[in-house]
Amino acid sequence: MANHSQFGFQDASSPIMEELMQFHDHALMVALAICTLVLYLLAHMLTGKLSSSTINAQEIELVWTILPAMVLIMLALPSLRILYMMDEINEPDLTLKAIGHQWYWTYEYTDLKDLTFDSYMMPTADLPMGHFRLLEVDHRVIVPTGSTIRVIVTADDVLHSWAVPSLGVKTDAIPGRLNQTSFLANRPGVYYGQCSEICGANHSFMPIVVEATPLANFENWSSLSSS
């Protein structure tokens, strides 16, 4: 959960989000090195005297041609690796279907019998003490920890986007099309997200809450919810 005046990411709760945060730090270090080099060269040219060796240096031209290519490779290789990791879904343990509506979500546990429910934002007047305003819902998505969850995302009316930052998940919900993504919750907890595609007047009032619990608790919940 993000805090007020927080500049960084939320704590990662899935392997994909951990990889994304590491790549973010890696890219920032590359950008810092480039800025430092440019500032040094700028200060050197402003304070030093120009000479024929400075103007006609073939070695410098060779360096500033090869160096940017090396920097792009340093950024492209780990980026492509993470992209392939995010798209690859191998034998999921559970499949969840999320359907976006104006302005609520419908969830279907396709591996379980008769387990479907709508998830609406909880009104402020009905909000229990200690819960987050505009982020809590009446029915949370319950998933087991340590299990690969495949999420099939679609929409019923307009464009939506199913996004949970702590889990590294953001997938567009498009009417007439099925998009899929996956995540694995490392530890038990409650993870908050919101629709990340402008979908109308109440776009900011269709939150997403994913609660990760141990497998035994999930089995008890699913058996009670299906009955």
Coordinates of N, CA and C in Angstrom, one line a residue:
M1 N 0.9 -1.2 0.0 CA 0.0 0.0 0.0 C 0.9 1.2 0.0
A2 N 0.6 2.2 -0.9 CA 1.4 3.4 -1.0 C 1.1 4.3 0.2
N3 N 2.1 5.1 0.6 CA 2.0 6.1 1.6 C 2.0 7.5 1.0
H4 N 1.6 8.4 1.9 CA 1.6 9.8 1.4 C 3.0 10.3 1.2
S5 N 3.3 11.1 0.2 CA 4.6 11.6 -0.2 C 5.6 10.5 -0.5
Q6 N 5.1 9.3 -0.9 CA 6.0 8.3 -1.3 C 6.5 8.5 -2.7
F7 N 7.8 8.4 -2.9 CA 8.4 8.6 -4.2 C 8.7 7.3 -5.0
G8 N 8.9 6.2 -4.2 CA 9.3 5.0 -4.8 C 8.1 4.1 -5.1
F9 N 8.4 2.9 -5.5 CA 7.4 1.9 -5.8 C 6.8 1.3 -4.5
Q10 N 5.7 0.7 -4.6 CA 5.2 -0.1 -3.4 C 6.1 -1.3 -3.3
D11 N 6.0 -1.9 -2.1 CA 6.8 -3.1 -1.8 C 6.4 -4.2 -2.8
A12 N 7.4 -4.9 -3.4 CA 7.1 -5.9 -4.4 C 6.6 -7.2 -3.6
S13 N 5.5 -7.8 -4.2 CA 5.0 -9.0 -3.6 C 4.9 -10.1 -4.6
S14 N 5.6 -10.0 -5.7 CA 5.6 -11.1 -6.7 C 7.0 -11.1 -7.3
P15 N 7.5 -12.2 -7.9 CA 8.8 -12.2 -8.5 C 8.9 -11.2 -9.7
I16 N 7.8 -11.1 -10.5 CA 7.8 -10.2 -11.6 C 8.1 -8.7 -11.1
M17 N 7.4 -8.3 -10.1 CA 7.5 -7.0 -9.6 C 8.9 -6.7 -9.0
E18 N 9.5 -7.8 -8.4 CA 10.9 -7.6 -8.0 C 11.8 -7.4 -9.1
E19 N 11.6 -8.1 -10.2 CA 12.4 -7.9 -11.4 C 12.3 -6.5 -12.0
L20 N 11.0 -6.1 -12.0 CA 10.8 -4.7 -12.6 C 11.5 -3.6 -11.7
M21 N 11.5 -3.8 -10.4 CA 12.1 -2.8 -9.5 C 13.6 -2.8 -9.7
Q22 N 14.2 -4.0 -9.9 CA 15.6 -4.1 -10.1 C 16.0 -3.5 -11.5
F23 N 15.2 -3.7 -12.5 CA 15.5 -3.1 -13.8 C 15.3 -1.5 -13.7
H24 N 14.3 -1.1 -12.9 CA 14.2 0.4 -12.7 C 15.4 1.0 -12.1
D25 N 16.0 0.3 -11.1 CA 17.2 0.8 -10.4 C 18.4 0.8 -11.4
H26 N 18.4 -0.3 -12.2 CA 19.5 -0.4 -13.2 C 19.5 0.7 -14.2
A27 N 18.3 1.0 -14.7 CA 18.1 2.1 -15.7 C 18.4 3.4 -15.1
L28 N 18.1 3.6 -13.8 CA 18.4 4.9 -13.2 C 19.9 5.1 -13.0
M29 N 20.6 4.0 -12.7 CA 22.1 4.1 -12.6 C 22.7 4.4 -13.9
V30 N 22.2 3.8 -15.0 CA 22.7 4.2 -16.4 C 22.5 5.6 -16.7
A31 N 21.2 6.1 -16.4 CA 20.9 7.5 -16.6 C 21.8 8.4 -15.8
L32 N 22.1 8.1 -14.6 CA 22.9 8.9 -13.7 C 24.4 8.9 -14.3
A33 N 24.9 7.8 -14.8 CA 26.2 7.8 -15.4 C 26.3 8.7 -16.6
I34 N 25.2 8.7 -17.4 CA 25.2 9.5 -18.6 C 25.1 11.0 -18.3
C35 N 24.3 11.3 -17.3 CA 24.2 12.8 -16.9 C 25.5 13.2 -16.3
T36 N 26.2 12.4 -15.5 CA 27.5 12.8 -15.0 C 28.5 13.0 -16.0
L37 N 28.6 12.2 -17.0 CA 29.5 12.3 -18.1 C 29.2 13.6 -18.9
V38 N 28.0 13.8 -19.2 CA 27.6 15.0 -20.0 C 28.0 16.3 -19.3
L39 N 27.6 16.3 -18.0 CA 28.0 17.5 -17.2 C 29.5 17.7 -17.1
Y40 N 30.2 16.7 -17.0 CA 31.7 16.8 -16.9 C 32.2 17.3 -18.2
L41 N 31.8 16.8 -19.3 CA 32.3 17.3 -20.6 C 31.8 18.7 -20.9
L42 N 30.6 19.1 -20.4 CA 30.1 20.5 -20.6 C 31.0 21.4 -19.8
A43 N 31.2 21.1 -18.5 CA 32.1 21.9 -17.7 C 33.5 22.0 -18.2
H44 N 34.0 20.9 -18.8 CA 35.4 21.0 -19.3 C 35.5 21.9 -20.5
M45 N 34.4 21.8 -21.4 CA 34.5 22.7 -22.6 C 34.3 24.2 -22.3
L46 N 33.5 24.4 -21.2 CA 33.2 25.8 -20.8 C 34.4 26.5 -20.1
T47 N 35.2 25.7 -19.4 CA 36.3 26.2 -18.6 C 37.6 26.0 -19.3
G48 N 37.7 25.1 -20.2 CA 39.0 24.9 -20.9 C 39.1 25.6 -22.2
K49 N 40.3 25.6 -22.8 CA 40.5 26.2 -24.1 C 40.4 25.2 -25.2
L50 N 39.8 25.6 -26.3 CA 39.7 24.8 -27.5 C 41.0 24.7 -28.2
S51 N 41.3 23.5 -28.7 CA 42.5 23.3 -29.4 C 42.2 22.5 -30.7
S52 N 43.2 22.3 -31.5 CA 43.0 21.5 -32.7 C 42.8 20.1 -32.4
S53 N 43.5 19.6 -31.3 CA 43.3 18.2 -30.9 C 41.9 17.9 -30.3
T54 N 41.3 19.0 -29.8 CA 39.9 18.8 -29.2 C 38.9 18.8 -30.4
I55 N 39.1 19.6 -31.4 CA 38.1 19.8 -32.4 C 38.2 18.6 -33.4
N56 N 39.4 18.1 -33.7 CA 39.6 17.1 -34.7 C 39.9 15.7 -34.2
A57 N 39.4 15.4 -33.0 CA 39.8 14.2 -32.4 C 38.9 13.0 -32.9
Q58 N 39.5 12.2 -33.7 CA 38.8 11.1 -34.3 C 38.4 10.0 -33.3
E59 N 39.3 9.9 -32.2 CA 39.0 8.9 -31.2 C 37.7 9.3 -30.4
I60 N 37.5 10.6 -30.2 CA 36.3 11.0 -29.5 C 35.1 10.7 -30.3
E61 N 35.1 10.9 -31.6 CA 34.0 10.6 -32.4 C 33.7 9.1 -32.4
L62 N 34.7 8.3 -32.4 CA 34.5 6.9 -32.3 C 33.9 6.5 -31.0
V63 N 34.3 7.1 -29.9 CA 33.7 6.8 -28.6 C 32.3 7.1 -28.5
W64 N 31.9 8.4 -29.0 CA 30.5 8.8 -28.8 C 29.6 8.2 -29.9
T65 N 30.2 7.4 -30.7 CA 29.3 6.6 -31.6 C 29.1 5.2 -31.0
I66 N 30.1 4.6 -30.4 CA 30.0 3.2 -29.9 C 29.4 3.2 -28.5
L67 N 29.7 4.2 -27.7 CA 29.2 4.3 -26.3 C 27.6 4.3 -26.2
P68 N 26.9 5.1 -27.0 CA 25.4 5.0 -26.9 C 24.9 3.6 -27.3
A69 N 25.5 3.0 -28.3 CA 25.1 1.6 -28.7 C 25.2 0.7 -27.5
M70 N 26.3 0.8 -26.8 CA 26.6 -0.1 -25.7 C 25.5 0.2 -24.6
V71 N 25.2 1.4 -24.4 CA 24.2 1.8 -23.4 C 22.8 1.2 -23.7
L72 N 22.5 1.3 -25.0 CA 21.2 0.7 -25.4 C 21.1 -0.8 -25.2
I73 N 22.2 -1.5 -25.5 CA 22.3 -2.9 -25.3 C 22.2 -3.2 -23.8
M74 N 22.8 -2.4 -22.9 CA 22.7 -2.7 -21.5 C 21.2 -2.5 -21.0
L75 N 20.5 -1.7 -21.7 CA 19.1 -1.5 -21.3 C 18.1 -2.5 -22.0
A76 N 18.5 -2.8 -23.2 CA 17.5 -3.7 -24.0 C 17.5 -5.1 -23.5
L77 N 18.7 -5.7 -23.2 CA 18.8 -7.1 -22.8 C 18.0 -7.4 -21.6
P78 N 18.2 -6.7 -20.5 CA 17.3 -7.1 -19.3 C 15.8 -6.7 -19.5
S79 N 15.6 -5.7 -20.3 CA 14.2 -5.3 -20.6 C 13.5 -6.4 -21.4
L80 N 14.1 -7.0 -22.4 CA 13.5 -8.0 -23.2 C 13.3 -9.3 -22.3
R81 N 14.3 -9.5 -21.4 CA 14.2 -10.7 -20.6 C 12.9 -10.6 -19.7
I82 N 12.7 -9.4 -19.1 CA 11.5 -9.3 -18.3 C 10.2 -9.3 -19.1
L83 N 10.2 -8.8 -20.3 CA 9.0 -8.9 -21.1 C 8.6 -10.3 -21.4
Y84 N 9.6 -11.1 -21.7 CA 9.3 -12.6 -22.0 C 8.8 -13.3 -20.7
M85 N 9.4 -12.9 -19.6 CA 8.9 -13.5 -18.3 C 7.5 -13.1 -18.0
M86 N 7.1 -11.9 -18.3 CA 5.7 -11.5 -18.1 C 4.7 -12.1 -19.0
D87 N 5.1 -12.4 -20.2 CA 4.2 -13.0 -21.2 C 4.1 -14.5 -21.1
E88 N 5.1 -15.2 -20.4 CA 5.1 -16.6 -20.3 C 4.2 -17.1 -19.2
I89 N 3.3 -18.0 -19.5 CA 2.4 -18.6 -18.5 C 2.5 -20.1 -18.6
N90 N 3.1 -20.8 -17.6 CA 3.3 -22.2 -17.7 C 2.5 -22.9 -16.6
E91 N 1.5 -23.7 -17.1 CA 0.7 -24.5 -16.2 C 0.2 -23.8 -14.9
P92 N -0.7 -22.8 -15.1 CA -1.2 -22.1 -13.9 C -1.9 -23.0 -12.9
D93 N -1.8 -22.7 -11.7 CA -2.5 -23.5 -10.6 C -4.0 -23.0 -10.5
L94 N -4.3 -21.8 -10.9 CA -5.6 -21.3 -10.8 C -5.9 -20.3 -11.9
T95 N -7.1 -20.3 -12.4 CA -7.5 -19.4 -13.5 C -8.6 -18.5 -13.0
L96 N -8.4 -17.2 -13.1 CA -9.4 -16.2 -12.6 C -9.8 -15.3 -13.8
K97 N -11.0 -15.1 -14.0 CA -11.5 -14.3 -15.1 C -12.1 -13.0 -14.5
A98 N -11.5 -11.9 -15.0 CA -12.0 -10.5 -14.5 C -12.7 -9.8 -15.6
I99 N -13.9 -9.4 -15.4 CA -14.7 -8.7 -16.4 C -15.0 -7.3 -15.9
G100 N -14.6 -6.3 -16.7 CA -14.8 -4.9 -16.3 C -16.2 -4.4 -16.8
H101 N -16.9 -3.7 -15.9 CA -18.1 -3.1 -16.2 C -18.1 -1.6 -15.8
Q102 N -19.0 -0.8 -16.2 CA -19.2 0.5 -15.6 C -20.1 0.5 -14.4
W103 N -19.6 0.5 -13.2 CA -18.2 0.7 -12.8 C -17.9 -0.3 -11.6
Y104 N -17.7 -1.5 -12.0 CA -17.4 -2.6 -11.0 C -16.8 -3.7 -11.8
W105 N -16.3 -4.7 -11.0 CA -15.7 -5.9 -11.6 C -16.5 -7.1 -11.3
T106 N -16.5 -8.1 -12.3 CA -17.0 -9.4 -12.0 C -15.9 -10.4 -12.1
Y107 N -15.9 -11.3 -11.2 CA -14.8 -12.3 -11.1 C -15.4 -13.7 -11.2
E108 N -14.8 -14.5 -12.0 CA -15.2 -15.9 -12.2 C -14.0 -16.8 -12.0
Y109 N -14.1 -17.8 -11.0 CA -13.1 -18.8 -10.8 C -13.5 -20.0 -11.7
T110 N -12.8 -20.0 -12.9 CA -13.2 -21.0 -13.9 C -12.9 -22.4 -13.5
D111 N -11.9 -22.6 -12.6 CA -11.5 -24.0 -12.2 C -12.5 -24.5 -11.1
L112 N -13.3 -23.6 -10.5 CA -14.2 -24.0 -9.4 C -15.6 -23.9 -9.9
K113 N -16.5 -24.7 -9.3 CA -17.8 -24.8 -9.7 C -18.7 -23.7 -9.1
D114 N -19.4 -22.9 -9.9 CA -20.4 -21.9 -9.4 C -19.7 -20.9 -8.4
L115 N -18.6 -20.4 -8.8 CA -17.9 -19.4 -7.9 C -17.7 -18.1 -8.8
T116 N -18.7 -17.3 -8.7 CA -18.8 -16.0 -9.5 C -19.4 -14.9 -8.6
F117 N -18.8 -13.8 -8.6 CA -19.3 -12.7 -7.8 C -18.9 -11.3 -8.4
D118 N -19.7 -10.3 -8.1 CA -19.4 -8.9 -8.5 C -18.7 -8.2 -7.3
S119 N -17.8 -7.3 -7.7 CA -17.0 -6.6 -6.7 C -17.2 -5.1 -6.9
Y120 N -17.9 -4.5 -5.9 CA -18.2 -3.0 -6.0 C -17.4 -2.3 -4.9
M121 N -17.1 -1.1 -5.2 CA -16.4 -0.2 -4.1 C -17.3 -0.1 -2.9
M122 N -16.8 -0.2 -1.8 CA -17.6 0.0 -0.5 C -17.8 1.4 -0.2
P123 N -19.1 1.8 -0.1 CA -19.4 3.2 0.3 C -18.7 3.7 1.6
T124 N -18.4 5.0 1.6 CA -17.7 5.5 2.8 C -18.5 5.3 4.1
A125 N -19.9 5.4 4.0 CA -20.7 5.2 5.1 C -20.7 3.8 5.7
D126 N -20.4 2.8 4.8 CA -20.4 1.4 5.3 C -19.0 0.9 5.5
L127 N -18.0 1.8 5.5 CA -16.6 1.3 5.6 C -16.2 1.0 7.0
P128 N -15.7 -0.2 7.3 CA -15.3 -0.6 8.6 C -14.1 0.3 9.1
M129 N -13.9 0.4 10.4 CA -12.8 1.1 10.9 C -11.5 0.5 10.5
G130 N -10.6 1.4 10.0 CA -9.2 0.9 9.6 C -9.1 0.5 8.2
H131 N -10.2 0.5 7.4 CA -10.1 0.2 6.0 C -9.9 1.5 5.1
F132 N -9.4 1.3 3.9 CA -9.1 2.4 3.1 C -10.3 2.9 2.3
R133 N -10.5 4.2 2.4 CA -11.6 4.8 1.6 C -11.2 4.8 0.1
L134 N -12.2 4.5 -0.7 CA -12.2 4.5 -2.2 C -11.3 3.3 -2.7
L135 N -10.8 2.5 -1.8 CA -10.0 1.3 -2.2 C -10.6 0.0 -1.8
E136 N -11.5 0.0 -0.7 CA -12.0 -1.2 -0.2 C -13.2 -1.6 -1.1
V137 N -13.4 -3.0 -1.2 CA -14.5 -3.5 -2.0 C -15.4 -4.4 -1.1
D138 N -16.6 -4.7 -1.5 CA -17.5 -5.6 -0.8 C -17.1 -7.1 -0.9
H139 N -16.5 -7.4 -2.0 CA -16.0 -8.8 -2.2 C -14.6 -8.8 -2.8
R140 N -13.7 -9.3 -2.0 CA -12.3 -9.3 -2.4 C -12.0 -10.6 -3.3
V141 N -10.9 -10.4 -4.1 CA -10.4 -11.6 -4.9 C -9.5 -12.4 -3.9
I142 N -9.8 -13.6 -3.7 CA -9.0 -14.5 -2.8 C -8.2 -15.4 -3.6
V143 N -6.9 -15.4 -3.4 CA -6.0 -16.3 -4.1 C -5.0 -17.0 -3.1
P144 N -4.5 -18.2 -3.5 CA -3.5 -18.8 -2.6 C -2.1 -18.3 -2.8
T145 N -1.3 -18.2 -1.8 CA 0.0 -17.8 -1.9 C 0.9 -18.9 -2.5
G146 N 2.0 -18.5 -3.2 CA 2.9 -19.5 -3.7 C 2.3 -20.2 -4.9
S147 N 1.2 -19.8 -5.5 CA 0.6 -20.4 -6.6 C 0.6 -19.5 -7.8
T148 N 0.8 -20.0 -9.0 CA 0.7 -19.2 -10.2 C -0.8 -19.0 -10.6
I149 N -1.2 -17.7 -10.6 CA -2.6 -17.4 -10.9 C -2.6 -16.8 -12.3
R150 N -3.4 -17.4 -13.2 CA -3.6 -16.8 -14.5 C -4.9 -16.0 -14.5
V151 N -4.8 -14.7 -15.0 CA -5.9 -13.8 -15.0 C -6.3 -13.5 -16.4
I152 N -7.5 -13.9 -16.8 CA -8.1 -13.6 -18.1 C -8.9 -12.3 -17.9
V153 N -8.6 -11.3 -18.7 CA -9.2 -10.0 -18.5 C -10.0 -9.6 -19.8
T154 N -11.2 -9.1 -19.6 CA -12.0 -8.6 -20.7 C -13.0 -7.6 -20.1
A155 N -13.8 -7.0 -21.0 CA -14.7 -5.9 -20.5 C -16.1 -6.2 -21.2
D156 N -17.1 -5.6 -20.6 CA -18.4 -5.8 -21.1 C -19.0 -4.6 -21.8
D157 N -18.3 -3.4 -21.6 CA -18.9 -2.2 -22.2 C -17.8 -1.3 -22.9
V158 N -16.9 -0.8 -22.0 CA -15.9 0.1 -22.5 C -14.5 -0.4 -22.1
L159 N -13.5 0.3 -22.5 CA -12.1 -0.1 -22.1 C -11.9 0.1 -20.6
H160 N -11.3 -0.9 -20.0 CA -10.9 -0.9 -18.6 C -9.5 -1.4 -18.5
S161 N -8.9 -1.4 -17.3 CA -7.6 -2.0 -17.1 C -7.4 -2.5 -15.7
W162 N -7.1 -3.8 -15.6 CA -7.0 -4.5 -14.3 C -5.5 -4.3 -13.9
A163 N -5.3 -3.5 -12.8 CA -3.9 -3.2 -12.4 C -3.8 -3.3 -10.9
V164 N -2.7 -4.1 -10.5 CA -2.4 -4.2 -9.1 C -0.9 -4.0 -9.0
P165 N -0.4 -2.8 -8.6 CA 1.0 -2.4 -8.6 C 1.9 -3.4 -7.8
S166 N 1.5 -3.8 -6.6 CA 2.4 -4.6 -5.8 C 2.7 -6.0 -6.4
L167 N 1.8 -6.4 -7.3 CA 1.9 -7.7 -7.9 C 2.5 -7.6 -9.3
G168 N 2.8 -6.4 -9.8 CA 3.4 -6.2 -11.1 C 2.4 -6.5 -12.2
V169 N 1.1 -6.3 -12.0 CA 0.1 -6.7 -13.0 C -0.6 -5.4 -13.5
K170 N -0.7 -5.3 -14.8 CA -1.5 -4.3 -15.5 C -1.9 -4.8 -16.9
T171 N -3.2 -5.1 -17.1 CA -3.7 -5.7 -18.3 C -4.9 -4.9 -18.7
D172 N -5.0 -4.5 -20.0 CA -6.2 -3.8 -20.5 C -7.3 -4.8 -20.7
A173 N -8.5 -4.3 -20.3 CA -9.8 -5.1 -20.5 C -10.5 -4.5 -21.7
I174 N -10.6 -5.2 -22.8 CA -11.1 -4.8 -24.0 C -12.4 -5.6 -24.4
P175 N -13.5 -4.9 -24.7 CA -14.7 -5.6 -25.1 C -14.5 -6.5 -26.3
G176 N -14.9 -7.8 -26.2 CA -14.8 -8.7 -27.3 C -13.5 -9.3 -27.4
R177 N -12.6 -9.1 -26.5 CA -11.2 -9.7 -26.6 C -10.8 -10.2 -25.2
L178 N -10.1 -11.3 -25.2 CA -9.5 -11.8 -24.0 C -8.0 -11.6 -23.9
N179 N -7.6 -10.9 -22.9 CA -6.2 -10.7 -22.6 C -5.9 -11.5 -21.3
Q180 N -4.6 -12.0 -21.3 CA -4.3 -12.8 -20.1 C -2.9 -12.3 -19.5
T181 N -2.8 -12.5 -18.2 CA -1.6 -12.2 -17.5 C -1.5 -13.2 -16.3
S182 N -0.4 -13.1 -15.6 CA -0.3 -14.0 -14.5 C 0.5 -13.3 -13.4
F183 N 0.4 -13.9 -12.2 CA 1.2 -13.4 -11.0 C 1.3 -14.5 -10.0
L184 N 2.2 -14.3 -9.1 CA 2.4 -15.2 -8.0 C 2.7 -14.4 -6.8
A185 N 1.8 -14.5 -5.8 CA 1.9 -13.8 -4.5 C 2.9 -14.5 -3.6
N186 N 4.0 -13.8 -3.3 CA 5.1 -14.4 -2.4 C 4.6 -14.6 -1.0
R187 N 3.8 -13.8 -0.5 CA 3.4 -13.8 0.9 C 2.0 -13.4 1.1
P188 N 1.4 -13.8 2.3 CA 0.0 -13.4 2.5 C -0.1 -11.9 2.7
G189 N -1.2 -11.4 2.3 CA -1.4 -9.9 2.4 C -2.6 -9.5 1.6
V190 N -2.9 -8.2 1.7 CA -4.0 -7.6 0.9 C -3.4 -6.5 0.0
Y191 N -3.6 -6.7 -1.3 CA -3.0 -5.8 -2.3 C -4.1 -5.0 -3.0
Y192 N -3.9 -3.7 -3.1 CA -4.9 -2.8 -3.7 C -4.5 -2.4 -5.1
G193 N -5.5 -2.2 -5.9 CA -5.2 -1.7 -7.3 C -6.5 -0.9 -7.7
Q194 N -6.4 -0.3 -8.9 CA -7.6 0.4 -9.4 C -7.6 0.2 -10.9
C195 N -8.8 0.5 -11.5 CA -8.9 0.6 -13.0 C -7.9 1.6 -13.5
S196 N -7.1 1.3 -14.4 CA -6.1 2.2 -14.9 C -6.3 2.7 -16.4
E197 N -7.6 2.7 -16.8 CA -8.0 3.1 -18.1 C -9.2 4.0 -17.9
I198 N -9.2 5.2 -18.4 CA -10.3 6.1 -18.2 C -11.5 5.5 -18.9
C199 N -12.5 5.3 -18.1 CA -13.7 4.5 -18.5 C -15.0 5.2 -18.3
G200 N -15.0 6.5 -18.0 CA -16.3 7.2 -17.7 C -16.2 8.0 -16.5
A201 N -17.4 8.4 -16.1 CA -17.6 9.4 -15.0 C -17.1 8.8 -13.7
N202 N -17.3 7.5 -13.4 CA -16.9 6.9 -12.1 C -15.7 6.0 -12.3
H203 N -14.8 6.4 -13.2 CA -13.6 5.6 -13.4 C -12.8 5.4 -12.2
S204 N -12.7 6.4 -11.3 CA -11.9 6.3 -10.1 C -12.6 5.6 -9.0
F205 N -13.7 5.0 -9.2 CA -14.5 4.4 -8.2 C -14.7 2.9 -8.4
M206 N -13.8 2.2 -9.1 CA -13.9 0.8 -9.3 C -12.5 0.1 -8.9
P207 N -12.3 0.1 -7.6 CA -11.0 -0.5 -7.1 C -10.9 -2.0 -7.3
I208 N -9.7 -2.5 -7.0 CA -9.4 -3.9 -7.1 C -8.7 -4.3 -5.8
V209 N -9.1 -5.3 -5.2 CA -8.5 -5.8 -3.9 C -8.2 -7.3 -4.1
V210 N -7.0 -7.7 -4.0 CA -6.5 -9.1 -4.0 C -6.0 -9.5 -2.7
E211 N -6.6 -10.5 -2.1 CA -6.2 -11.0 -0.8 C -5.5 -12.4 -1.0
A212 N -4.2 -12.4 -0.6 CA -3.5 -13.7 -0.8 C -3.4 -14.4 0.6
T213 N -3.9 -15.6 0.6 CA -3.9 -16.4 1.9 C -3.2 -17.7 1.7
P214 N -2.9 -18.4 2.7 CA -2.3 -19.8 2.6 C -3.3 -20.7 1.9
L215 N -2.8 -21.8 1.3 CA -3.6 -22.7 0.5 C -4.8 -23.3 1.3
A216 N -4.5 -23.6 2.6 CA -5.6 -24.2 3.4 C -6.7 -23.3 3.6
N217 N -6.4 -22.0 3.8 CA -7.5 -21.0 4.0 C -8.2 -20.8 2.7
F218 N -7.5 -20.8 1.6 CA -8.2 -20.6 0.3 C -9.1 -21.7 0.0
E219 N -8.7 -23.0 0.3 CA -9.6 -24.1 0.1 C -10.9 -24.0 1.0
N220 N -10.7 -23.6 2.2 CA -11.9 -23.4 3.1 C -12.8 -22.4 2.5
W221 N -12.2 -21.2 2.1 CA -13.1 -20.1 1.6 C -13.8 -20.6 0.3
S222 N -13.1 -21.3 -0.6 CA -13.7 -21.7 -1.9 C -14.8 -22.7 -1.6
S223 N -14.6 -23.6 -0.7 CA -15.7 -24.6 -0.4 C -16.9 -23.9 0.2
L224 N -16.7 -22.9 1.0 CA -17.9 -22.2 1.6 C -18.6 -21.3 0.6
S225 N -17.8 -20.7 -0.3 CA -18.4 -19.8 -1.3 C -19.1 -20.5 -2.4
S226 N -18.7 -21.7 -2.7 CA -19.3 -22.5 -3.7 C -20.6 -23.2 -3.3
S227 N -20.7 -23.4 -2.0 CA -21.9 -24.1 -1.4 C -23.1 -23.2 -1.3

